[in-house]
Amino acid sequence: MSRRINEIVFDCADPAALAQFWSALLGAPAHVRDPDWATVAADPVLIAFQRVPEGKQSPKNRLHLDVEDVDLLGAAAAAEALGATRLGDVIEDGTGGFVVMADPEGNEFCFVTG
């Protein structure tokens, strides 16, 4: 039997707000099913947000999304305007570069090139 990833789910306090953030960031449609569940159709994967009672338990994510963009500083600035926080400088290496960000609830993600 073949399996594939159906969706990536973020536990969060405010599913609608995070879905709107990621929708604006990725230019992908958001759908709020109810106060406890929202999604963003981030082709080729669905990103989902589910309300949980507890806050984020650790400052470090065990999994994060890499979002491709050719202009790392421009992407970081646009994300900051939407409520994200830049967590460091742009890092360049032999294969490209990246900048670490956090969404409005503190979930880390990176803008990457290369």
Short mmCIF file of N, CA and C in Angstrom, two decimals:
data_model
loop_
_atom_site.label_atom_id
_atom_site.label_comp_id
_atom_site.label_asym_id
_atom_site.label_seq_id
_atom_site.Cartn_x
_atom_site.Cartn_y
_atom_site.Cartn_z
N MET A 1 0.84 -1.18 0.00
CA MET A 1 0.00 0.00 0.00
C MET A 1 0.88 1.25 0.00
N SER A 2 0.54 2.19 -0.84
CA SER A 2 1.27 3.45 -0.92
C SER A 2 0.67 4.46 0.04
N ARG A 3 1.52 5.21 0.70
CA ARG A 3 1.05 6.25 1.62
C ARG A 3 1.67 7.59 1.23
N ARG A 4 0.96 8.65 1.60
CA ARG A 4 1.47 10.00 1.36
C ARG A 4 1.06 10.88 2.52
N ILE A 5 1.74 11.97 2.68
CA ILE A 5 1.38 12.94 3.72
C ILE A 5 0.07 13.61 3.30
N ASN A 6 -0.91 13.59 4.18
CA ASN A 6 -2.21 14.20 3.90
C ASN A 6 -2.19 15.68 4.25
N GLU A 7 -1.64 16.00 5.42
CA GLU A 7 -1.56 17.39 5.86
C GLU A 7 -0.52 17.49 6.98
N ILE A 8 -0.07 18.68 7.21
CA ILE A 8 0.80 18.99 8.34
C ILE A 8 -0.04 19.81 9.30
N VAL A 9 -0.11 19.39 10.56
CA VAL A 9 -1.00 20.02 11.52
C VAL A 9 -0.20 20.74 12.60
N PHE A 10 -0.54 21.99 12.83
CA PHE A 10 0.04 22.78 13.92
C PHE A 10 -0.95 22.81 15.08
N ASP A 11 -0.50 22.45 16.27
CA ASP A 11 -1.28 22.72 17.47
C ASP A 11 -1.13 24.20 17.78
N CYS A 12 -2.22 24.87 18.17
CA CYS A 12 -2.13 26.31 18.38
C CYS A 12 -3.28 26.81 19.25
N ALA A 13 -3.22 28.07 19.61
CA ALA A 13 -4.26 28.70 20.42
C ALA A 13 -5.36 29.31 19.56
N ASP A 14 -5.01 29.81 18.36
CA ASP A 14 -5.97 30.52 17.52
C ASP A 14 -5.87 30.04 16.07
N PRO A 15 -6.55 28.95 15.72
CA PRO A 15 -6.45 28.41 14.36
C PRO A 15 -6.79 29.41 13.25
N ALA A 16 -7.82 30.20 13.43
CA ALA A 16 -8.21 31.14 12.37
C ALA A 16 -7.12 32.18 12.13
N ALA A 17 -6.54 32.71 13.19
CA ALA A 17 -5.49 33.73 13.04
C ALA A 17 -4.25 33.15 12.36
N LEU A 18 -3.84 31.95 12.76
CA LEU A 18 -2.66 31.36 12.13
C LEU A 18 -2.94 31.00 10.68
N ALA A 19 -4.13 30.52 10.38
CA ALA A 19 -4.47 30.22 8.99
C ALA A 19 -4.43 31.49 8.15
N GLN A 20 -4.93 32.59 8.67
CA GLN A 20 -4.88 33.84 7.92
C GLN A 20 -3.44 34.31 7.70
N PHE A 21 -2.59 34.16 8.72
CA PHE A 21 -1.17 34.51 8.59
C PHE A 21 -0.54 33.70 7.47
N TRP A 22 -0.66 32.36 7.53
CA TRP A 22 -0.03 31.49 6.54
C TRP A 22 -0.66 31.67 5.16
N SER A 23 -1.95 31.94 5.10
CA SER A 23 -2.61 32.21 3.83
C SER A 23 -2.00 33.44 3.16
N ALA A 24 -1.83 34.50 3.93
CA ALA A 24 -1.25 35.73 3.38
C ALA A 24 0.22 35.52 3.02
N LEU A 25 0.95 34.79 3.85
CA LEU A 25 2.36 34.56 3.60
C LEU A 25 2.59 33.76 2.32
N LEU A 26 1.78 32.73 2.11
CA LEU A 26 1.96 31.83 0.97
C LEU A 26 1.11 32.18 -0.24
N GLY A 27 0.19 33.12 -0.08
CA GLY A 27 -0.72 33.44 -1.18
C GLY A 27 -1.60 32.26 -1.53
N ALA A 28 -2.03 31.54 -0.51
CA ALA A 28 -2.85 30.33 -0.68
C ALA A 28 -4.16 30.50 0.08
N PRO A 29 -5.22 29.87 -0.39
CA PRO A 29 -6.52 30.06 0.27
C PRO A 29 -6.61 29.39 1.64
N ALA A 30 -7.24 30.09 2.57
CA ALA A 30 -7.50 29.57 3.91
C ALA A 30 -8.97 29.20 4.03
N HIS A 31 -9.23 28.23 4.89
CA HIS A 31 -10.61 27.83 5.18
C HIS A 31 -10.72 27.60 6.69
N VAL A 32 -11.59 28.33 7.34
CA VAL A 32 -11.84 28.15 8.77
C VAL A 32 -13.11 27.32 8.90
N ARG A 33 -12.95 26.07 9.33
CA ARG A 33 -14.11 25.18 9.47
C ARG A 33 -14.94 25.54 10.69
N ASP A 34 -14.24 25.82 11.81
CA ASP A 34 -14.89 26.21 13.06
C ASP A 34 -13.80 26.80 13.96
N PRO A 35 -14.12 27.27 15.15
CA PRO A 35 -13.11 27.92 15.99
C PRO A 35 -11.92 27.02 16.36
N ASP A 36 -12.08 25.70 16.19
CA ASP A 36 -11.03 24.78 16.59
C ASP A 36 -10.21 24.21 15.44
N TRP A 37 -10.55 24.55 14.18
CA TRP A 37 -9.86 23.92 13.05
C TRP A 37 -9.89 24.84 11.83
N ALA A 38 -8.71 25.04 11.23
CA ALA A 38 -8.61 25.83 10.01
C ALA A 38 -7.51 25.22 9.14
N THR A 39 -7.57 25.48 7.84
CA THR A 39 -6.57 24.94 6.92
C THR A 39 -6.13 25.99 5.91
N VAL A 40 -4.97 25.74 5.32
CA VAL A 40 -4.45 26.52 4.20
C VAL A 40 -4.05 25.52 3.12
N ALA A 41 -4.56 25.71 1.92
CA ALA A 41 -4.26 24.83 0.79
C ALA A 41 -2.94 25.27 0.16
N ALA A 42 -1.85 24.85 0.78
CA ALA A 42 -0.50 25.25 0.36
C ALA A 42 0.06 24.20 -0.58
N ASP A 43 -0.44 24.16 -1.79
CA ASP A 43 -0.08 23.16 -2.79
C ASP A 43 1.42 22.88 -2.77
N PRO A 44 1.87 21.65 -2.63
CA PRO A 44 1.11 20.41 -2.78
C PRO A 44 0.64 19.79 -1.46
N VAL A 45 0.70 20.53 -0.37
CA VAL A 45 0.31 19.96 0.93
C VAL A 45 -0.71 20.87 1.61
N LEU A 46 -1.55 20.29 2.42
CA LEU A 46 -2.51 21.05 3.22
C LEU A 46 -1.87 21.32 4.58
N ILE A 47 -1.90 22.57 5.02
CA ILE A 47 -1.43 22.92 6.35
C ILE A 47 -2.67 23.16 7.20
N ALA A 48 -2.74 22.49 8.35
CA ALA A 48 -3.92 22.58 9.21
C ALA A 48 -3.51 23.14 10.57
N PHE A 49 -4.48 23.74 11.24
CA PHE A 49 -4.26 24.36 12.55
C PHE A 49 -5.38 23.91 13.47
N GLN A 50 -5.01 23.27 14.58
CA GLN A 50 -6.02 22.81 15.53
C GLN A 50 -5.79 23.43 16.89
N ARG A 51 -6.88 23.87 17.49
CA ARG A 51 -6.82 24.49 18.81
C ARG A 51 -6.50 23.41 19.85
N VAL A 52 -5.54 23.72 20.72
CA VAL A 52 -5.22 22.86 21.86
C VAL A 52 -5.21 23.74 23.11
N PRO A 53 -5.48 23.16 24.28
CA PRO A 53 -5.57 23.98 25.49
C PRO A 53 -4.22 24.44 26.03
N GLU A 54 -3.17 23.66 25.79
CA GLU A 54 -1.86 24.03 26.34
C GLU A 54 -1.08 24.90 25.36
N GLY A 55 -0.19 25.72 25.90
CA GLY A 55 0.68 26.54 25.06
C GLY A 55 1.85 25.73 24.55
N LYS A 56 2.67 26.35 23.74
CA LYS A 56 3.87 25.72 23.22
C LYS A 56 4.78 25.36 24.38
N GLN A 57 5.23 24.12 24.45
CA GLN A 57 5.96 23.62 25.61
C GLN A 57 7.46 23.88 25.56
N SER A 58 8.00 24.07 24.39
CA SER A 58 9.44 24.23 24.24
C SER A 58 9.72 25.38 23.29
N PRO A 59 10.78 26.12 23.52
CA PRO A 59 11.08 27.20 22.58
C PRO A 59 11.55 26.70 21.21
N LYS A 60 12.02 25.46 21.12
CA LYS A 60 12.55 24.93 19.87
C LYS A 60 11.56 23.97 19.22
N ASN A 61 11.27 24.19 17.94
CA ASN A 61 10.43 23.26 17.18
C ASN A 61 11.19 21.97 16.91
N ARG A 62 10.48 20.86 16.87
CA ARG A 62 11.07 19.60 16.44
C ARG A 62 10.89 19.42 14.94
N LEU A 63 10.04 20.20 14.31
CA LEU A 63 9.78 20.16 12.88
C LEU A 63 9.48 21.59 12.46
N HIS A 64 9.95 21.98 11.28
CA HIS A 64 9.61 23.31 10.78
C HIS A 64 9.43 23.27 9.27
N LEU A 65 8.78 24.29 8.73
CA LEU A 65 8.58 24.39 7.29
C LEU A 65 9.68 25.25 6.69
N ASP A 66 10.16 24.85 5.51
CA ASP A 66 11.06 25.67 4.71
C ASP A 66 10.23 26.24 3.56
N VAL A 67 10.22 27.56 3.43
CA VAL A 67 9.45 28.25 2.39
C VAL A 67 10.45 28.85 1.42
N GLU A 68 10.38 28.44 0.16
CA GLU A 68 11.33 28.90 -0.84
C GLU A 68 11.00 30.31 -1.31
N ASP A 69 12.04 31.14 -1.40
CA ASP A 69 11.90 32.50 -1.92
C ASP A 69 13.27 32.95 -2.40
N VAL A 70 13.34 33.67 -3.51
CA VAL A 70 14.63 34.12 -4.03
C VAL A 70 15.15 35.35 -3.30
N ASP A 71 14.27 36.10 -2.64
CA ASP A 71 14.64 37.32 -1.93
C ASP A 71 14.40 37.10 -0.43
N LEU A 72 15.41 36.61 0.27
CA LEU A 72 15.24 36.27 1.68
C LEU A 72 14.89 37.47 2.54
N LEU A 73 15.59 38.59 2.34
CA LEU A 73 15.29 39.78 3.15
C LEU A 73 13.92 40.35 2.83
N GLY A 74 13.55 40.34 1.56
CA GLY A 74 12.21 40.81 1.19
C GLY A 74 11.12 39.92 1.77
N ALA A 75 11.35 38.61 1.70
CA ALA A 75 10.38 37.68 2.27
C ALA A 75 10.27 37.85 3.78
N ALA A 76 11.42 38.04 4.44
CA ALA A 76 11.42 38.24 5.89
C ALA A 76 10.67 39.51 6.26
N ALA A 77 10.90 40.58 5.53
CA ALA A 77 10.21 41.85 5.80
C ALA A 77 8.70 41.71 5.59
N ALA A 78 8.30 41.02 4.52
CA ALA A 78 6.87 40.82 4.27
C ALA A 78 6.24 39.99 5.38
N ALA A 79 6.94 38.96 5.84
CA ALA A 79 6.42 38.12 6.93
C ALA A 79 6.32 38.91 8.22
N GLU A 80 7.31 39.76 8.49
CA GLU A 80 7.26 40.60 9.70
C GLU A 80 6.07 41.54 9.66
N ALA A 81 5.73 42.06 8.48
CA ALA A 81 4.57 42.93 8.35
C ALA A 81 3.27 42.19 8.64
N LEU A 82 3.29 40.86 8.47
CA LEU A 82 2.12 40.03 8.77
C LEU A 82 2.07 39.56 10.22
N GLY A 83 3.15 39.84 10.98
CA GLY A 83 3.17 39.45 12.39
C GLY A 83 4.23 38.44 12.76
N ALA A 84 5.07 38.03 11.81
CA ALA A 84 6.16 37.10 12.10
C ALA A 84 7.32 37.84 12.78
N THR A 85 8.24 37.08 13.33
CA THR A 85 9.44 37.62 13.95
C THR A 85 10.66 36.97 13.30
N ARG A 86 11.64 37.81 12.94
CA ARG A 86 12.88 37.25 12.41
C ARG A 86 13.75 36.85 13.59
N LEU A 87 14.28 35.61 13.55
CA LEU A 87 15.05 35.09 14.68
C LEU A 87 16.56 35.12 14.46
N GLY A 88 17.00 35.60 13.32
CA GLY A 88 18.44 35.66 13.06
C GLY A 88 18.72 36.32 11.74
N ASP A 89 20.00 36.40 11.44
CA ASP A 89 20.44 36.98 10.18
C ASP A 89 20.32 35.96 9.05
N VAL A 90 20.44 36.43 7.83
CA VAL A 90 20.50 35.53 6.68
C VAL A 90 21.82 34.77 6.74
N ILE A 91 21.75 33.46 6.58
CA ILE A 91 22.93 32.61 6.56
C ILE A 91 23.11 32.10 5.14
N GLU A 92 24.27 32.32 4.56
CA GLU A 92 24.58 31.85 3.21
C GLU A 92 25.60 30.72 3.31
N ASP A 93 25.42 29.69 2.48
CA ASP A 93 26.42 28.65 2.38
C ASP A 93 26.61 28.32 0.90
N GLY A 94 27.33 27.28 0.59
CA GLY A 94 27.64 26.95 -0.80
C GLY A 94 26.45 26.53 -1.64
N THR A 95 25.33 26.19 -1.01
CA THR A 95 24.17 25.73 -1.76
C THR A 95 23.01 26.72 -1.78
N GLY A 96 23.12 27.81 -1.04
CA GLY A 96 22.04 28.79 -0.98
C GLY A 96 22.07 29.51 0.33
N GLY A 97 20.91 29.87 0.82
CA GLY A 97 20.84 30.60 2.08
C GLY A 97 19.52 30.38 2.76
N PHE A 98 19.44 30.88 4.00
CA PHE A 98 18.19 30.77 4.75
C PHE A 98 18.15 31.84 5.83
N VAL A 99 16.95 32.12 6.30
CA VAL A 99 16.72 33.00 7.44
C VAL A 99 15.62 32.35 8.28
N VAL A 100 15.85 32.27 9.58
CA VAL A 100 14.91 31.64 10.50
C VAL A 100 13.90 32.68 10.98
N MET A 101 12.62 32.29 10.94
CA MET A 101 11.52 33.15 11.33
C MET A 101 10.65 32.42 12.34
N ALA A 102 9.72 33.15 12.97
CA ALA A 102 8.69 32.55 13.82
C ALA A 102 7.36 33.17 13.44
N ASP A 103 6.32 32.34 13.35
CA ASP A 103 4.99 32.85 13.06
C ASP A 103 4.43 33.53 14.31
N PRO A 104 3.23 34.10 14.25
CA PRO A 104 2.71 34.85 15.41
C PRO A 104 2.56 34.04 16.70
N GLU A 105 2.52 32.71 16.63
CA GLU A 105 2.46 31.90 17.86
C GLU A 105 3.81 31.30 18.22
N GLY A 106 4.88 31.72 17.52
CA GLY A 106 6.22 31.27 17.86
C GLY A 106 6.69 30.02 17.16
N ASN A 107 5.92 29.49 16.19
CA ASN A 107 6.35 28.32 15.43
C ASN A 107 7.42 28.73 14.44
N GLU A 108 8.57 28.07 14.50
CA GLU A 108 9.68 28.44 13.61
C GLU A 108 9.44 27.94 12.19
N PHE A 109 9.92 28.73 11.23
CA PHE A 109 9.97 28.35 9.83
C PHE A 109 11.14 29.09 9.21
N CYS A 110 11.56 28.67 8.04
CA CYS A 110 12.68 29.32 7.36
C CYS A 110 12.29 29.73 5.95
N PHE A 111 12.79 30.86 5.52
CA PHE A 111 12.80 31.18 4.10
C PHE A 111 14.13 30.65 3.59
N VAL A 112 14.12 29.96 2.44
CA VAL A 112 15.32 29.33 1.91
C VAL A 112 15.48 29.65 0.43
N THR A 113 16.74 29.62 -0.02
CA THR A 113 17.08 29.68 -1.45
C THR A 113 18.01 28.52 -1.74
N GLY A 114 18.12 28.20 -3.02
CA GLY A 114 19.09 27.17 -3.42
C GLY A 114 18.58 25.78 -3.31
#
